[in-house]
Amino acid sequence: MIDTRLAPYGAFLLRIALGVMLLAHAYMKIVTFTVPGFEGFLAQLGLPTLFAWPIILGELFGGLALIAGVYSRLISIVVLPILLGAIWVHAPNGWSFSAANGGWEYPAFLSVAALVQALIGDGAFALRRTVLPASAHAGRVAEAA
């Protein structure tokens, strides 16, 4: 069973951790690799260089939104393609992220964390909660009660 008293704090901690990691990766692309360097990396992969800014901005604003708790469920789904793309990029390097050029273990973990965040909700201290439409099943359960 889920501890309903503490679960919102667990969701909050997950949200903060995921947001910080996204911010760190955006920062790394801007400061360490530089935008032109990241564009060159994308070109080496055969991807359009115009993907650089959407990826960087997705990580930057996605990370900030998660930390602030602004529509966290939705943001977690929005950043999922970036995280799944990172799995694709690192897959040839093997499983362990300690492998040369990093394996796919860490991006896979972050992808699962984003999916879990979307499933469990915004958590405690969220500024703007994601409101999901009521499902037909929820209505039937309420009627039965």
PDB file of C-alpha atoms in Angstrom:
ATOM      1  CA  MET A   1       0.000   0.000   0.000  1.00  0.00           C
ATOM      2  CA  ILE A   2       1.015   3.598  -0.469  1.00  0.00           C
ATOM      3  CA  ASP A   3       1.595   5.723   2.605  1.00  0.00           C
ATOM      4  CA  THR A   4      -0.668   8.645   1.693  1.00  0.00           C
ATOM      5  CA  ARG A   5       0.851  10.814   4.427  1.00  0.00           C
ATOM      6  CA  LEU A   6       4.409  10.614   3.088  1.00  0.00           C
ATOM      7  CA  ALA A   7       3.939   9.875  -0.629  1.00  0.00           C
ATOM      8  CA  PRO A   8       3.592  13.571  -1.586  1.00  0.00           C
ATOM      9  CA  TYR A   9       7.026  14.231  -0.057  1.00  0.00           C
ATOM     10  CA  GLY A  10       8.530  11.336  -1.998  1.00  0.00           C
ATOM     11  CA  ALA A  11       7.046  12.744  -5.201  1.00  0.00           C
ATOM     12  CA  PHE A  12       8.457  16.156  -4.252  1.00  0.00           C
ATOM     13  CA  LEU A  13      11.967  14.737  -3.768  1.00  0.00           C
ATOM     14  CA  LEU A  14      11.783  12.878  -7.070  1.00  0.00           C
ATOM     15  CA  ARG A  15      10.588  16.061  -8.793  1.00  0.00           C
ATOM     16  CA  ILE A  16      13.478  18.099  -7.353  1.00  0.00           C
ATOM     17  CA  ALA A  17      16.097  15.456  -8.211  1.00  0.00           C
ATOM     18  CA  LEU A  18      14.840  15.115 -11.786  1.00  0.00           C
ATOM     19  CA  GLY A  19      14.673  18.889 -12.204  1.00  0.00           C
ATOM     20  CA  VAL A  20      18.223  19.381 -10.910  1.00  0.00           C
ATOM     21  CA  MET A  21      19.545  16.700 -13.255  1.00  0.00           C
ATOM     22  CA  LEU A  22      17.851  18.329 -16.250  1.00  0.00           C
ATOM     23  CA  LEU A  23      19.281  21.719 -15.278  1.00  0.00           C
ATOM     24  CA  ALA A  24      22.757  20.212 -14.880  1.00  0.00           C
ATOM     25  CA  HIS A  25      22.603  18.680 -18.350  1.00  0.00           C
ATOM     26  CA  ALA A  26      21.412  21.939 -19.934  1.00  0.00           C
ATOM     27  CA  TYR A  27      24.211  23.802 -18.156  1.00  0.00           C
ATOM     28  CA  MET A  28      26.767  21.256 -19.370  1.00  0.00           C
ATOM     29  CA  LYS A  29      25.612  21.652 -22.968  1.00  0.00           C
ATOM     30  CA  ILE A  30      25.829  25.446 -22.783  1.00  0.00           C
ATOM     31  CA  VAL A  31      29.022  25.921 -20.744  1.00  0.00           C
ATOM     32  CA  THR A  32      31.139  22.784 -21.179  1.00  0.00           C
ATOM     33  CA  PHE A  33      30.277  21.553 -24.668  1.00  0.00           C
ATOM     34  CA  THR A  34      29.028  24.966 -25.927  1.00  0.00           C
ATOM     35  CA  VAL A  35      26.043  25.189 -28.230  1.00  0.00           C
ATOM     36  CA  PRO A  36      28.176  24.933 -31.408  1.00  0.00           C
ATOM     37  CA  GLY A  37      29.949  21.921 -29.897  1.00  0.00           C
ATOM     38  CA  PHE A  38      26.630  20.260 -29.101  1.00  0.00           C
ATOM     39  CA  GLU A  39      25.390  21.027 -32.614  1.00  0.00           C
ATOM     40  CA  GLY A  40      28.528  19.337 -33.965  1.00  0.00           C
ATOM     41  CA  PHE A  41      27.860  16.320 -31.765  1.00  0.00           C
ATOM     42  CA  LEU A  42      24.314  16.054 -33.108  1.00  0.00           C
ATOM     43  CA  ALA A  43      25.645  16.319 -36.676  1.00  0.00           C
ATOM     44  CA  GLN A  44      28.074  13.450 -35.980  1.00  0.00           C
ATOM     45  CA  LEU A  45      25.084  11.365 -34.938  1.00  0.00           C
ATOM     46  CA  GLY A  46      23.303  12.225 -38.173  1.00  0.00           C
ATOM     47  CA  LEU A  47      20.723  14.382 -36.411  1.00  0.00           C
ATOM     48  CA  PRO A  48      19.754  17.897 -37.488  1.00  0.00           C
ATOM     49  CA  THR A  49      21.746  20.570 -35.676  1.00  0.00           C
ATOM     50  CA  LEU A  50      18.537  22.537 -35.203  1.00  0.00           C
ATOM     51  CA  PHE A  51      17.652  20.007 -32.473  1.00  0.00           C
ATOM     52  CA  ALA A  52      20.314  21.567 -30.206  1.00  0.00           C
ATOM     53  CA  TRP A  53      18.299  24.516 -28.918  1.00  0.00           C
ATOM     54  CA  PRO A  54      15.026  22.610 -28.353  1.00  0.00           C
ATOM     55  CA  ILE A  55      16.944  19.982 -26.364  1.00  0.00           C
ATOM     56  CA  ILE A  56      18.820  22.573 -24.310  1.00  0.00           C
ATOM     57  CA  LEU A  57      15.726  24.680 -23.690  1.00  0.00           C
ATOM     58  CA  GLY A  58      13.659  21.578 -22.892  1.00  0.00           C
ATOM     59  CA  GLU A  59      16.185  20.561 -20.254  1.00  0.00           C
ATOM     60  CA  LEU A  60      16.558  24.100 -18.922  1.00  0.00           C
ATOM     61  CA  PHE A  61      12.892  25.083 -18.667  1.00  0.00           C
ATOM     62  CA  GLY A  62      11.774  21.527 -17.912  1.00  0.00           C
ATOM     63  CA  GLY A  63      14.205  21.403 -15.000  1.00  0.00           C
ATOM     64  CA  LEU A  64      13.075  24.779 -13.680  1.00  0.00           C
ATOM     65  CA  ALA A  65       9.391  23.830 -14.003  1.00  0.00           C
ATOM     66  CA  LEU A  66       9.941  20.558 -12.156  1.00  0.00           C
ATOM     67  CA  ILE A  67      11.831  22.230  -9.332  1.00  0.00           C
ATOM     68  CA  ALA A  68       9.089  24.848  -8.987  1.00  0.00           C
ATOM     69  CA  GLY A  69       6.360  22.238  -9.292  1.00  0.00           C
ATOM     70  CA  VAL A  70       4.692  23.802 -12.309  1.00  0.00           C
ATOM     71  CA  TYR A  71       2.620  21.207 -14.198  1.00  0.00           C
ATOM     72  CA  SER A  72       5.133  18.519 -13.224  1.00  0.00           C
ATOM     73  CA  ARG A  73       3.206  15.606 -14.666  1.00  0.00           C
ATOM     74  CA  LEU A  74       2.951  17.263 -18.058  1.00  0.00           C
ATOM     75  CA  ILE A  75       6.572  18.473 -18.004  1.00  0.00           C
ATOM     76  CA  SER A  76       7.746  14.952 -17.162  1.00  0.00           C
ATOM     77  CA  ILE A  77       6.051  13.666 -20.308  1.00  0.00           C
ATOM     78  CA  VAL A  78       7.375  16.579 -22.400  1.00  0.00           C
ATOM     79  CA  VAL A  79      11.015  15.882 -21.430  1.00  0.00           C
ATOM     80  CA  LEU A  80      10.649  12.135 -21.959  1.00  0.00           C
ATOM     81  CA  PRO A  81      11.587  12.276 -25.685  1.00  0.00           C
ATOM     82  CA  ILE A  82      14.826  14.073 -24.760  1.00  0.00           C
ATOM     83  CA  LEU A  83      15.632  11.386 -22.203  1.00  0.00           C
ATOM     84  CA  LEU A  84      14.724   8.554 -24.586  1.00  0.00           C
ATOM     85  CA  GLY A  85      16.931  10.212 -27.198  1.00  0.00           C
ATOM     86  CA  ALA A  86      19.793  10.117 -24.695  1.00  0.00           C
ATOM     87  CA  ILE A  87      19.281   6.357 -24.348  1.00  0.00           C
ATOM     88  CA  TRP A  88      19.577   6.049 -28.137  1.00  0.00           C
ATOM     89  CA  VAL A  89      22.755   8.162 -28.162  1.00  0.00           C
ATOM     90  CA  HIS A  90      24.420   6.168 -25.366  1.00  0.00           C
ATOM     91  CA  ALA A  91      23.184   2.684 -26.359  1.00  0.00           C
ATOM     92  CA  PRO A  92      26.238   1.838 -28.519  1.00  0.00           C
ATOM     93  CA  ASN A  93      28.502   2.494 -25.509  1.00  0.00           C
ATOM     94  CA  GLY A  94      27.100  -0.375 -23.477  1.00  0.00           C
ATOM     95  CA  TRP A  95      25.093  -0.524 -20.270  1.00  0.00           C
ATOM     96  CA  SER A  96      27.229   1.109 -17.575  1.00  0.00           C
ATOM     97  CA  PHE A  97      27.498   4.874 -17.538  1.00  0.00           C
ATOM     98  CA  SER A  98      31.143   4.447 -16.485  1.00  0.00           C
ATOM     99  CA  ALA A  99      31.867   3.034 -19.965  1.00  0.00           C
ATOM    100  CA  ALA A 100      33.750   5.239 -22.421  1.00  0.00           C
ATOM    101  CA  ASN A 101      31.356   8.017 -23.555  1.00  0.00           C
ATOM    102  CA  GLY A 102      28.768   6.828 -21.032  1.00  0.00           C
ATOM    103  CA  GLY A 103      26.416   3.888 -21.374  1.00  0.00           C
ATOM    104  CA  TRP A 104      22.635   3.930 -21.439  1.00  0.00           C
ATOM    105  CA  GLU A 105      22.078   3.016 -17.772  1.00  0.00           C
ATOM    106  CA  TYR A 106      21.773   6.598 -16.487  1.00  0.00           C
ATOM    107  CA  PRO A 107      19.518   7.981 -19.264  1.00  0.00           C
ATOM    108  CA  ALA A 108      17.308   4.903 -18.818  1.00  0.00           C
ATOM    109  CA  PHE A 109      17.019   5.603 -15.090  1.00  0.00           C
ATOM    110  CA  LEU A 110      16.130   9.253 -15.745  1.00  0.00           C
ATOM    111  CA  SER A 111      13.515   8.156 -18.303  1.00  0.00           C
ATOM    112  CA  VAL A 112      11.893   5.856 -15.760  1.00  0.00           C
ATOM    113  CA  ALA A 113      12.063   8.627 -13.123  1.00  0.00           C
ATOM    114  CA  ALA A 114      10.239  11.006 -15.496  1.00  0.00           C
ATOM    115  CA  LEU A 115       7.587   8.394 -16.214  1.00  0.00           C
ATOM    116  CA  VAL A 116       7.139   7.691 -12.491  1.00  0.00           C
ATOM    117  CA  GLN A 117       6.792  11.436 -11.830  1.00  0.00           C
ATOM    118  CA  ALA A 118       4.080  11.657 -14.466  1.00  0.00           C
ATOM    119  CA  LEU A 119       2.249   8.697 -12.908  1.00  0.00           C
ATOM    120  CA  ILE A 120       2.438   9.690  -9.238  1.00  0.00           C
ATOM    121  CA  GLY A 121       1.736  13.376  -9.628  1.00  0.00           C
ATOM    122  CA  ASP A 122       3.174  16.712  -8.654  1.00  0.00           C
ATOM    123  CA  GLY A 123       3.896  15.974  -5.000  1.00  0.00           C
ATOM    124  CA  ALA A 124       4.143  18.387  -2.089  1.00  0.00           C
ATOM    125  CA  PHE A 125       4.910  22.095  -2.514  1.00  0.00           C
ATOM    126  CA  ALA A 126       3.895  22.267  -6.190  1.00  0.00           C
ATOM    127  CA  LEU A 127       3.072  25.765  -7.394  1.00  0.00           C
ATOM    128  CA  ARG A 128       0.782  24.720 -10.269  1.00  0.00           C
ATOM    129  CA  ARG A 129      -0.683  21.246 -10.133  1.00  0.00           C
ATOM    130  CA  THR A 130      -1.439  19.232 -13.218  1.00  0.00           C
ATOM    131  CA  VAL A 131      -5.180  18.627 -13.389  1.00  0.00           C
ATOM    132  CA  LEU A 132      -6.077  15.417 -15.173  1.00  0.00           C
ATOM    133  CA  PRO A 133      -9.500  14.928 -16.710  1.00  0.00           C
ATOM    134  CA  ALA A 134     -11.764  12.652 -14.705  1.00  0.00           C
ATOM    135  CA  SER A 135     -11.957   9.208 -16.210  1.00  0.00           C
ATOM    136  CA  ALA A 136     -15.184   7.338 -16.807  1.00  0.00           C
ATOM    137  CA  HIS A 137     -13.901   4.616 -14.470  1.00  0.00           C
ATOM    138  CA  ALA A 138     -13.497   7.129 -11.614  1.00  0.00           C
ATOM    139  CA  GLY A 139     -17.101   8.228 -12.122  1.00  0.00           C
ATOM    140  CA  ARG A 140     -18.358   4.640 -11.922  1.00  0.00           C
ATOM    141  CA  VAL A 141     -16.374   4.054  -8.738  1.00  0.00           C
ATOM    142  CA  ALA A 142     -17.819   7.208  -7.163  1.00  0.00           C
ATOM    143  CA  GLU A 143     -21.353   6.172  -8.147  1.00  0.00           C
ATOM    144  CA  ALA A 144     -20.875   2.735  -6.620  1.00  0.00           C
ATOM    145  CA  ALA A 145     -19.799   4.231  -3.287  1.00  0.00           C
TER     146      ALA A 145
END
